[in-house]
XYZ file of C-alpha atoms in Angstrom:
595
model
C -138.018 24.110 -42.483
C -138.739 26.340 -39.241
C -141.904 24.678 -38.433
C -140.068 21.542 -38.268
C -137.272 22.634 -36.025
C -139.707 24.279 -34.066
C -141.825 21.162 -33.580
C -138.900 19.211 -32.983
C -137.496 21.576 -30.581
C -140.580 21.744 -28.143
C -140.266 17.969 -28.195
C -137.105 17.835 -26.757
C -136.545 21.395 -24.885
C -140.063 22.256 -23.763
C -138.770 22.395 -20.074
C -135.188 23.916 -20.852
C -137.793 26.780 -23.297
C -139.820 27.589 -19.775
C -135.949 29.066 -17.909
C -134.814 30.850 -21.241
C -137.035 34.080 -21.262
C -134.944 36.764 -22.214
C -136.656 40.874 -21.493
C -135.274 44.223 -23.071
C -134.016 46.007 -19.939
C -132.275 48.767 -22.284
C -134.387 51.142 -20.917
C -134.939 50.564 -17.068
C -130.901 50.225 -17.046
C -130.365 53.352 -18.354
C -129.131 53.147 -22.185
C -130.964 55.352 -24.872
C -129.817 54.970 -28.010
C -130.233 54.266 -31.542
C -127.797 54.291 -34.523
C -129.344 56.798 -37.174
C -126.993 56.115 -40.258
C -128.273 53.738 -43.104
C -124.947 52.034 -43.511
C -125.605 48.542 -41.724
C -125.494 49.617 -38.113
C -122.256 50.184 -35.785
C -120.114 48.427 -33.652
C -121.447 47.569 -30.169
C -118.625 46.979 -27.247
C -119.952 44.961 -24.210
C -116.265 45.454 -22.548
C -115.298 46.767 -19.345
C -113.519 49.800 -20.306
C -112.409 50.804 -16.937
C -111.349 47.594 -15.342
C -113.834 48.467 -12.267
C -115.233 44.039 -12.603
C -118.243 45.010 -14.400
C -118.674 45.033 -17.797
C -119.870 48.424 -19.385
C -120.957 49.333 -23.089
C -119.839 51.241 -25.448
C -121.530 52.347 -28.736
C -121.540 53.540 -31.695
C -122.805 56.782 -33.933
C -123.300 58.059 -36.860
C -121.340 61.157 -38.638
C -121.761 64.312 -36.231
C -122.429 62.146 -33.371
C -120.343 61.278 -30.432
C -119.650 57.986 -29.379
C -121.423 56.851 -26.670
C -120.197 55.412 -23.677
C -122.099 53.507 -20.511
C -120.280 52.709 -17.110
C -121.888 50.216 -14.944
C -122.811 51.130 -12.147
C -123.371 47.957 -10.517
C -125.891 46.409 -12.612
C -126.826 49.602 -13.950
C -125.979 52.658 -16.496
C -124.865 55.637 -16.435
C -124.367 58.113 -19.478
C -121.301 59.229 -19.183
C -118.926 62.157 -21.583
C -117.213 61.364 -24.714
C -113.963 59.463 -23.740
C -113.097 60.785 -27.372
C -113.411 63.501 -29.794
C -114.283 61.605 -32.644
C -117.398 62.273 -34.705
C -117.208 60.223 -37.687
C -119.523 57.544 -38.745
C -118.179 55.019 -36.326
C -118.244 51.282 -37.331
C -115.936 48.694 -34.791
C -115.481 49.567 -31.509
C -112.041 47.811 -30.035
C -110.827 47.977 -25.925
C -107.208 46.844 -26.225
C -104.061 46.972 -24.137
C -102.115 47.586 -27.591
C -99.171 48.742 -25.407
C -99.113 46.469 -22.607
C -99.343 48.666 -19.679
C -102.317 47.334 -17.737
C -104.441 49.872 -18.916
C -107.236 49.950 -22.061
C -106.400 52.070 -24.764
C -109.583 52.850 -27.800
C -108.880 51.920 -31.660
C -112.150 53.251 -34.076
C -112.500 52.352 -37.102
C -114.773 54.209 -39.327
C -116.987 54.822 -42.810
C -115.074 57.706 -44.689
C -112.936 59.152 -42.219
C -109.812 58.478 -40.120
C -109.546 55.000 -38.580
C -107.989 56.480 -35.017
C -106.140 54.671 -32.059
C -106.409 56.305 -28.911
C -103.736 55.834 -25.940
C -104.950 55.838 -22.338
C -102.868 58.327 -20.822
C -104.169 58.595 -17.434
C -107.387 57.301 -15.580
C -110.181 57.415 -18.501
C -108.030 59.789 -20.477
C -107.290 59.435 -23.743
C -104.319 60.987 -26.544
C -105.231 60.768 -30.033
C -102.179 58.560 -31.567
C -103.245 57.370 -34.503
C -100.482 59.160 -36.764
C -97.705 59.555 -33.715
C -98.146 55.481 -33.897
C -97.892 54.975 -37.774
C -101.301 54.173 -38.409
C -103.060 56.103 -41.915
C -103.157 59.620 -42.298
C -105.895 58.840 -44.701
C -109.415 58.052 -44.443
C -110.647 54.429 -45.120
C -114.275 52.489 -45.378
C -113.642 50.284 -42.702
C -116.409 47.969 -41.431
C -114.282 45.414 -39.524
C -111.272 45.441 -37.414
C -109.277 43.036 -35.032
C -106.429 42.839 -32.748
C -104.512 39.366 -32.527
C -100.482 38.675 -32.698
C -100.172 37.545 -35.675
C -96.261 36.540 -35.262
C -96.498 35.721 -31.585
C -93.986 38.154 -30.345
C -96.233 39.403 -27.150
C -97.383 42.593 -28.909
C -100.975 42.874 -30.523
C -100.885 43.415 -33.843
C -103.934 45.618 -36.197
C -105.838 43.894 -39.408
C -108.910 46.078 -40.899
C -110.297 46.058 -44.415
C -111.436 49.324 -46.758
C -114.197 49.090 -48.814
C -112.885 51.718 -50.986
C -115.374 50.963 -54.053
C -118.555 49.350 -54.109
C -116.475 46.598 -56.630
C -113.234 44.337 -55.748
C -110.960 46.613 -57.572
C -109.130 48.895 -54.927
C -110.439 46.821 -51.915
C -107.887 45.701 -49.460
C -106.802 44.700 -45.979
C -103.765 46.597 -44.182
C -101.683 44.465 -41.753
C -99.915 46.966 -39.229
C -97.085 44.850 -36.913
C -96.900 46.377 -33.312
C -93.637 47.294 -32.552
C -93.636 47.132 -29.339
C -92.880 50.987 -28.629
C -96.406 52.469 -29.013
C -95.968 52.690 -33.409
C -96.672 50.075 -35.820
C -95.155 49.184 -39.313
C -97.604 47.950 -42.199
C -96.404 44.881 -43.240
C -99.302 44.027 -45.666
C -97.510 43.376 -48.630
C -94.625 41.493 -46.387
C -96.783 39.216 -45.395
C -99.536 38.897 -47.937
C -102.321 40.065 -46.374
C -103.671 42.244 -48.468
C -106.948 40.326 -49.891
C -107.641 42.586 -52.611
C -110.327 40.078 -54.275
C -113.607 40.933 -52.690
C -115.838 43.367 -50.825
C -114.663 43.139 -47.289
C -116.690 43.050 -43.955
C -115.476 41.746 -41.332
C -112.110 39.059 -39.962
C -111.560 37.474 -37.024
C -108.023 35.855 -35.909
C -108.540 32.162 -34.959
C -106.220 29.335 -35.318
C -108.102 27.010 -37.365
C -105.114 24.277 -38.308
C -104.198 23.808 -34.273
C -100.906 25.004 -35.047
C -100.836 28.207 -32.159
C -100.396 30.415 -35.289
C -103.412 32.810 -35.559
C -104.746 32.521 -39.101
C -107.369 35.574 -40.658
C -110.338 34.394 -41.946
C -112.612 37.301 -43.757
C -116.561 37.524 -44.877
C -116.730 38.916 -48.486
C -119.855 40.993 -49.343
C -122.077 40.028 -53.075
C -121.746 36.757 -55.154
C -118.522 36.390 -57.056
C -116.388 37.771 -54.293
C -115.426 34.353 -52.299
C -114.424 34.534 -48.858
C -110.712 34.321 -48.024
C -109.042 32.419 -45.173
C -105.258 33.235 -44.943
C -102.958 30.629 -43.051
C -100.296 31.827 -41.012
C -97.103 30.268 -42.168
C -94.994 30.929 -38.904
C -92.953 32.631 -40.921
C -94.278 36.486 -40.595
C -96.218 35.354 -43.724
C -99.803 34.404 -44.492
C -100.704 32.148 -47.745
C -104.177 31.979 -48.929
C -105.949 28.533 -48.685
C -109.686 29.603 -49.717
C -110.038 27.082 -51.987
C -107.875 24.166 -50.237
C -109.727 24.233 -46.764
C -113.066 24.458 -48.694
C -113.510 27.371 -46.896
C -113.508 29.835 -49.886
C -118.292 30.567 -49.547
C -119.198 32.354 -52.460
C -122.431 34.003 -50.549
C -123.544 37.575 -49.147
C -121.314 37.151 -46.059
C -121.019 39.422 -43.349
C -120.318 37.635 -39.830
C -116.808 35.659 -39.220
C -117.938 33.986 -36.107
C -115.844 31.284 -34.484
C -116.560 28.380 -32.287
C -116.465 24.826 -31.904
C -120.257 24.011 -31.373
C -119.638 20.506 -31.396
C -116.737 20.201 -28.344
C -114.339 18.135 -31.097
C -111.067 20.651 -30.783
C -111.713 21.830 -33.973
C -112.779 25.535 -34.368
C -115.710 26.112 -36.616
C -117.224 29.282 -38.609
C -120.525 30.350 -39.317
C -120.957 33.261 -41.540
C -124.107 35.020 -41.938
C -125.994 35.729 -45.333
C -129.293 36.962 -46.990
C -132.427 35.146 -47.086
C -130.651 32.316 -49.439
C -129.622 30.700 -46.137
C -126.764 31.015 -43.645
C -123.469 28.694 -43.829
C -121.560 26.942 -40.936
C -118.095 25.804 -41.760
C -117.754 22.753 -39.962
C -114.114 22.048 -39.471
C -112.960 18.547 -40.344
C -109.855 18.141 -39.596
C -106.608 17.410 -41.685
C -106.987 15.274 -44.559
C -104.531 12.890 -46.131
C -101.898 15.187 -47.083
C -101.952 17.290 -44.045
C -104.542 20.247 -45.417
C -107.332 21.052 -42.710
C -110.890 20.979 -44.543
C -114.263 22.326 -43.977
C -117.396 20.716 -44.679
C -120.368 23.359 -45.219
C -122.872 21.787 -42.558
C -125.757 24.736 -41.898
C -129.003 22.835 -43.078
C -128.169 19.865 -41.282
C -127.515 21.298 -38.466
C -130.303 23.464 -38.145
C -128.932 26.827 -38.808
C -129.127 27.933 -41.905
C -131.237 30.677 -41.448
C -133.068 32.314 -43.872
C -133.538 35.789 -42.603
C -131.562 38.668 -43.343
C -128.712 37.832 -40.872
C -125.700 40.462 -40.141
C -124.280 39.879 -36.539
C -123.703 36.380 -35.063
C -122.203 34.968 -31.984
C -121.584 31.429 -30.426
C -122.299 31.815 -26.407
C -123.355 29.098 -24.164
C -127.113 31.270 -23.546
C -127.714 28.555 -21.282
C -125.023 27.166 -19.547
C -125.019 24.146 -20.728
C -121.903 23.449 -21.484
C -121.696 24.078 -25.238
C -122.077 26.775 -27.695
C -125.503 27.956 -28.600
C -125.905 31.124 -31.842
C -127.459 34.182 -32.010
C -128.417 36.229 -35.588
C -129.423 40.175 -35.564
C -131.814 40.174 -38.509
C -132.241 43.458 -40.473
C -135.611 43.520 -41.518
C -138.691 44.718 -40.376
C -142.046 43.887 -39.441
C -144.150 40.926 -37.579
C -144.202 38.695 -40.897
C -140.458 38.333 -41.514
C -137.690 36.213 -39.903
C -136.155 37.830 -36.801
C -133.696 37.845 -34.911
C -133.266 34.408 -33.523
C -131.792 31.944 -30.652
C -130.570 28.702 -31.688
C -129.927 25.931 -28.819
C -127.171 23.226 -29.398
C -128.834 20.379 -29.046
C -125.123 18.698 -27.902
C -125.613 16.227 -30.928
C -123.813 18.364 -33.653
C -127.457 20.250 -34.329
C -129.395 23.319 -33.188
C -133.047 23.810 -32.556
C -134.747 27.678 -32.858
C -135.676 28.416 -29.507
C -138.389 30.796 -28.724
C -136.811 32.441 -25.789
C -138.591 35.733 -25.309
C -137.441 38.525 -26.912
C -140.318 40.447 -27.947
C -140.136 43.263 -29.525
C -137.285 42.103 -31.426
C -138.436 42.783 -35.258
C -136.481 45.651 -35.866
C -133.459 46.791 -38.009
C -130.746 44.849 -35.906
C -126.912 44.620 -37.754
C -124.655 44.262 -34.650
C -124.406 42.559 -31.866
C -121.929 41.919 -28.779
C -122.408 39.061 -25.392
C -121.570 40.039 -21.801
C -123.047 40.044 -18.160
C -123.728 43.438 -16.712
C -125.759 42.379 -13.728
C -122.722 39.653 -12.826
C -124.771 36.773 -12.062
C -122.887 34.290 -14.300
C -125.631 34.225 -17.392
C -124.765 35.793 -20.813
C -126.838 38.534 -21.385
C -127.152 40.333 -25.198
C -126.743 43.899 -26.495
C -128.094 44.796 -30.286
C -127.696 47.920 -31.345
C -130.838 48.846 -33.758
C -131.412 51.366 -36.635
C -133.573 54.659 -36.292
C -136.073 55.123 -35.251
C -135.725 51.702 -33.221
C -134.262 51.621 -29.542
C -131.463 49.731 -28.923
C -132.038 46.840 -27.074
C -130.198 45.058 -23.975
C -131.585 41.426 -24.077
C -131.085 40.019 -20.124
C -131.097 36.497 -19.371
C -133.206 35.110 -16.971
C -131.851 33.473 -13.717
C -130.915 29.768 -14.497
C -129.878 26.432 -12.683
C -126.925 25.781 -14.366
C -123.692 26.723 -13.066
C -120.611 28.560 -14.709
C -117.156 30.032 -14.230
C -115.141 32.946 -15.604
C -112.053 33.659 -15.656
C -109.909 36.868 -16.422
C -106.669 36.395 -18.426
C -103.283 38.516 -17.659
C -100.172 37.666 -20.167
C -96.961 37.633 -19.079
C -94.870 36.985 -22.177
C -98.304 36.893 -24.028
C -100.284 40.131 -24.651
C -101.250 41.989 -21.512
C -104.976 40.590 -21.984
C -103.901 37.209 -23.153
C -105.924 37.384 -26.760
C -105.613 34.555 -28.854
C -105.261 32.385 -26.015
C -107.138 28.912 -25.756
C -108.886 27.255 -23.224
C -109.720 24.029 -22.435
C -112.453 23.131 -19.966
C -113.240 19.646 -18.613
C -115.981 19.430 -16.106
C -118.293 16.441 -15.491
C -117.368 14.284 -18.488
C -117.518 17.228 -20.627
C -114.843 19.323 -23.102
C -115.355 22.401 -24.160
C -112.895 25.106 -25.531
C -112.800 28.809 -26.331
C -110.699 30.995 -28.256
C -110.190 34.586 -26.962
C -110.596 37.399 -29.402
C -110.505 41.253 -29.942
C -113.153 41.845 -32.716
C -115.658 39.379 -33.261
C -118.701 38.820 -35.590
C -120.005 41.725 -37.573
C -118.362 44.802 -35.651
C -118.612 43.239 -32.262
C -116.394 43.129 -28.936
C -117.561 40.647 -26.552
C -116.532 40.838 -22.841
C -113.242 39.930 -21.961
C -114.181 37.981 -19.432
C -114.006 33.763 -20.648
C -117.224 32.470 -19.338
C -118.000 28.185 -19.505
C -121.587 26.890 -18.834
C -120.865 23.761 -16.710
C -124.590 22.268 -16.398
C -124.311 20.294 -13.156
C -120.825 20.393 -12.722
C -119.760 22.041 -9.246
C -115.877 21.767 -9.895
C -114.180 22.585 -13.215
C -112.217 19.376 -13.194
C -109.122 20.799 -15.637
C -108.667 23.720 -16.866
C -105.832 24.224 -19.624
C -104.556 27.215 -20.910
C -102.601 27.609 -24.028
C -101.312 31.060 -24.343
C -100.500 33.092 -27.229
C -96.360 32.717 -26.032
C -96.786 28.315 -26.545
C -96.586 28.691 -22.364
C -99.376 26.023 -21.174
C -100.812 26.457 -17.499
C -103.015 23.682 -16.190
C -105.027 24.200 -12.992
C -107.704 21.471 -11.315
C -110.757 21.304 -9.164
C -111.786 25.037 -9.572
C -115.106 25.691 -7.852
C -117.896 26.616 -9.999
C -120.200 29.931 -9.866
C -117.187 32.485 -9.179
C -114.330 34.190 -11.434
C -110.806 32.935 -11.405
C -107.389 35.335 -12.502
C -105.192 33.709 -14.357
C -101.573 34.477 -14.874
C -99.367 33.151 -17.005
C -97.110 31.070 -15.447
C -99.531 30.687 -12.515
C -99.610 26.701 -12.861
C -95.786 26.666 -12.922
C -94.595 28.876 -10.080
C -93.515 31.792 -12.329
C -91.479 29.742 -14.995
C -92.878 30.490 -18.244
C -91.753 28.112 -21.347
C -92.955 29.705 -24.793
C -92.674 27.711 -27.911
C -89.036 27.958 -29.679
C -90.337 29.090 -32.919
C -91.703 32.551 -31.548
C -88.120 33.573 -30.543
C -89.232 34.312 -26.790
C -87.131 33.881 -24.336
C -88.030 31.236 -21.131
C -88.730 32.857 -17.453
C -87.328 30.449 -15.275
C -87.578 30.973 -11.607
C -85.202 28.682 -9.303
C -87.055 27.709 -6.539
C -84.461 27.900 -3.600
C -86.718 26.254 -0.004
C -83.722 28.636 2.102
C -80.756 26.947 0.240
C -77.826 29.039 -1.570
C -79.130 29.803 -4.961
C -77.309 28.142 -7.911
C -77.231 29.380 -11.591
C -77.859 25.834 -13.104
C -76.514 25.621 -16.335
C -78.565 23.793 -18.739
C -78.490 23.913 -23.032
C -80.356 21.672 -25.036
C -79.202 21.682 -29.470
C -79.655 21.403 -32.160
C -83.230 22.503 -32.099
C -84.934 21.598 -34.108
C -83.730 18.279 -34.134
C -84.673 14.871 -36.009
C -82.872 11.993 -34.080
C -80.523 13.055 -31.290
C -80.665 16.096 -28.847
C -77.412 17.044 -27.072
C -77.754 18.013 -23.413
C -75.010 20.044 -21.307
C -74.716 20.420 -17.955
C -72.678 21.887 -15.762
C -70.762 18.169 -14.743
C -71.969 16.503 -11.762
C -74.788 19.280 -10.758
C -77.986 17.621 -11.923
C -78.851 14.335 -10.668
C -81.477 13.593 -13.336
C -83.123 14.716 -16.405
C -87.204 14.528 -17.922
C -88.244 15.131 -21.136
C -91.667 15.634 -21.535
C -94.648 16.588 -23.726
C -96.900 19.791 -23.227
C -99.487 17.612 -22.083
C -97.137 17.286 -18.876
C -96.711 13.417 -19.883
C -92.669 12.191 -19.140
C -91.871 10.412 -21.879
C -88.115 10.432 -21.067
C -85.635 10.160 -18.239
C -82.851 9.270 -17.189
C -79.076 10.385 -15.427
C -76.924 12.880 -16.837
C -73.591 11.901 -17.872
C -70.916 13.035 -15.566
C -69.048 14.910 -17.944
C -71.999 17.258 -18.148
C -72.865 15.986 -22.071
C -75.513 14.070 -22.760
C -76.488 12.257 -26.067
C -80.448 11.659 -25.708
C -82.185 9.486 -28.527
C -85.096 11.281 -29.721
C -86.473 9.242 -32.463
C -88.908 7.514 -31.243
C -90.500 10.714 -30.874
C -93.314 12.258 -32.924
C -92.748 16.122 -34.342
C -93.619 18.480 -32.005
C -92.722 20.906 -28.760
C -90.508 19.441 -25.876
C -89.632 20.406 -22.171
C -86.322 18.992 -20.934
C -85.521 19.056 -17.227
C -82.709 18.907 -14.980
C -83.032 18.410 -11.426
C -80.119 18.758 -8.800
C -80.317 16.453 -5.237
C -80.736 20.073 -3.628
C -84.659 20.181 -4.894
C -83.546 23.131 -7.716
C -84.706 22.384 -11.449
C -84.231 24.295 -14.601
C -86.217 23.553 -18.006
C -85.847 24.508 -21.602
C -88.251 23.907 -24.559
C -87.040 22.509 -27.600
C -88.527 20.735 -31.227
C -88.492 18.160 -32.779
C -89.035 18.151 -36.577
């Protein structure tokens, strides 16, 4: 099966094969390490922990050891002291702004000892809170952890698994809702999250049914313990539909890695395995009665992978403009499967690309994507069992261009995760979904990076955010990083969806005219054939209703009385903006839904 892809691939990418040459620069940048324990490696961070633009690394240990943390220096690393005290067997690794404050604050989760959460307290310094904040006095077997808001209230909420028993029985997951005031509640039971049926690994928060509700999907270690996707009922509850999405693999898993390889909208999974062969979940899209579905795709495509694979992770390795995969491989030795590269091939396949790397036949579990020399190509950290180095795998310099951009929430989480991004560049669509744990015990940069090929201008760019809020910006210029606020696209005014219970920033535009508090109220909402509109009578001089594609599906005068009748429907289900506008230039909008 690999000779073929191979053959085929040289074929087709010979040229494209010459550019990708990637070099183990661990080393000459400065990192020496190696993870010593025998318990499948330890999370790798490829964040930039002190917000200085470049993105450092952060790794970990084994029990008695430090964590170890590298600031970049510019393109290089420097060794710097513990940030924390911890010296448990460390497995994930998490930077997150858990409280909102513009800072990064430290969660570590670990193998027999105290998951902790660390608060930034001051520049680089850091105040154990893990019990101050609610979290377990007691010690867990935690592999994988994640951040994501799971009830979209603008505070980051914490999922992680313990492995208590090498069997299902005792396993679980523990759901902790962020408050909002530094301390968390658990809420597992509440919201059915516990997934006591298997041997967990890792999660990862995606939203897999296009609904903006972040849905859990977890990897389940040995045969007989199937993995589990819960869907997020927008309810502050989660139902399990393993077995209705098709999504329920009854393999070896250990990666949840997300992406949608094949630029349809649809977020897919691919979950590693042992030598049996490697699955990818392709997503299909709802079926008659409204149920998403997955169709198991990975030996057509070309990734099934027969190695021992642990760590994965979709990244465009050569700005392209889609989503190309990457598999640590645990075994040793010049006669075994490694570690490998797969190109997309932009046809809904991959083909194994021999793209440097030597040297990498080592132990490898974990793995994490970011760009420490800042020159716009994805560049690869593995962290790799004693007595084997850890290696940083650097890209070589390309043709194609790219563009970043760095996320700030406004009603959304400070850093804006589980926010998605649309990209549309040269004919092309692409999309990302922004994350705080990923793959087997990864973090990946925080930094949204899109391969545009040719492209010089990013012709769209759209931005769903966590809140519902949608900013759309055009003709961004390619090869630099863009901020983006929420609310940027819209002069401040920030509409979230009605079913998160956020409340709209509107900001009157006055152009040196007397402010006026425009009175505008839209019921009931949710509605099924007629939305009632008041106004303050004879203030606005016409109303818009329109989609959150920006489309106006609707206008019209207001009534002079100030109430409105509007006939909705002719309208499919959905989220609405209506919006008044007064012969003095002012508007005001307000979301509503229609069921």
């Amino acid at each position: 099966m690999r000779g073929s892809l191979l053959l085929a691939a040289l074929l087709t990418s010979a040229g494209l094969w010459a550019q990708l040459n990637y070099q183990d620069v661990a080393e000459a940048k400065g990192i020496d390490h190696w993870y010593i324990s025998s318990l499948l490696g330890g999370g790798v961070s490829f964040y930039d922990f002190n917000q200085d633009g470049w993105d450092d690394i952060t790794l970990a240990t084994a029990f008695g050891d430090p964590i170890e943390f590298y600031q970049n220096m510019g393109g290089h690393f420097e060794k710097i002291p513990p940030l924390v005290d911890t010296e448990d067997e460390t497995k994930q690794i998490l930077w997150v702004d858990f409280d909102n404050d513009g800072d990064l604050d430290l969660f570590v989760a670990t193998w027999d000892g105290l998951n902790r959460l660390y608060e930034q307290t001051g520049e680089m310094e850091f105040t154990d809170i893990t019990l101050a904040a609610g979290l377990p006095s007691f010690n867990t077997r935690t592999y994988g952890a994640n951040f994501g808001d799971y009830d979209r209230d603008g505070w980051l909420d914490l999922y992680f698994g313990d492995r208590i028993a090498f069997s299902p029985i005792d396993n679980r997951h523990y759901l902790f809702r962020n408050n909002g005031n530094k301390t968390f509640t658990d809420v597992t039971l509440a919201t059915a999250t516990q997934d006591t049926s298997g041997l967990q690994f890792c999660s990862g928060f995606f939203d897999y049914n296009q609904d903006d509700w972040p849905d859990i999907y977890t990897a389940h270690d040995r045969v007989g313990n199937p993995n589990v996707l819960l869907e997020n009922q927008a309810d502050g509850t989660f139902r399990d539909v393993s077995a209705a999405a098709n999504a329920d693999l009854e393999i070896e898993a250990m990666s949840v890695t997300v992406g949608d390889y094949d630029r349809d909208g649809l977020f897919d999974v691919f979950c590693s395995n042992v030598p049996l062969g490697s699955k990818l979940l392709h997503n299909e899209g709802p079926d008659s009665t409204g149920q998403y579905q997955f169709a198991e795709v990975a030996e057509e495509s070309g990734v099934a992978y027969y190695g021992f694979g642990w760590g994965a992770i979709f990244f465009d390795a050569d700005n392209d403009a889609d989503q190309d995969l990457y598999i640590s491989c645990s075994t040793v030795g010049s006669d075994v499967v490694p570690s490998e590269l797969f190109l997309n091939e932009a046809d809904g396949t991959f083909s194994y690309a021999n793209a440097g790397f030597v040297g990498d036949t080592v132990q490898s579990h974990n793995n994490a994507v970011g760009d420490f020399n800042a020159d716009g190509y994805p560049d690869i950290m593995v962290i790799n069992l004693y007595p084997f180095k850890s290696h940083l795998w650097v890209s070589p310099p390309q043709d194609n261009n790219w563009v970043k951009f760095d996320l700030e929430g406004v009603l959304s989480n400070r850093d804006g995760v589980g926010a998605r991004l649309e990209c549309y560049a040269n004919g092309q669509f692409q999309q990302l979904y922004t994350q705080c744990g990923n793959g087997f015990m990864g973090q990946n940069t925080g930094v949204v990076t899109f391969g545009l090929g040719e492209a010089e201008i990013v012709d769209s760019l759209v931005v769903h955010w966590p809140s519902g809020h949608i900013d759309r910006l055009y003709e961004l210029p390619a090869n630099m990083q863009h901020s983006l606020l929420e609310g940027g696209s819209t002069e401040g005014d920030i509409i979230p969806d009605p079913q998160t219970g956020l409340e709209p920033i509107i900001i009157t535009q006055t152009d040196d005219i007397s402010p006026i508090e425009l009175k505008l109220q839209a019921y009931p909402s949710p509605t099924k054939d007629w939305l009632q509109m008041i106004t303050e009578p004879g203030e606005a001089e016409r109303y818009q209703i329109t989609n959150t594609k920006g489309q106006l599906l609707l206008q019209g005068q207001p009534a002079a009385s100030g109430q409105t009748m509007l006939d909705v429907r002719a309208l499919p289900t959905g989220l609405y903006y209506l919006t008044i506008y007064t012969t003095k230039g002012q508007q005001k909008s307000t979301s509503w839904y229609k069921d």
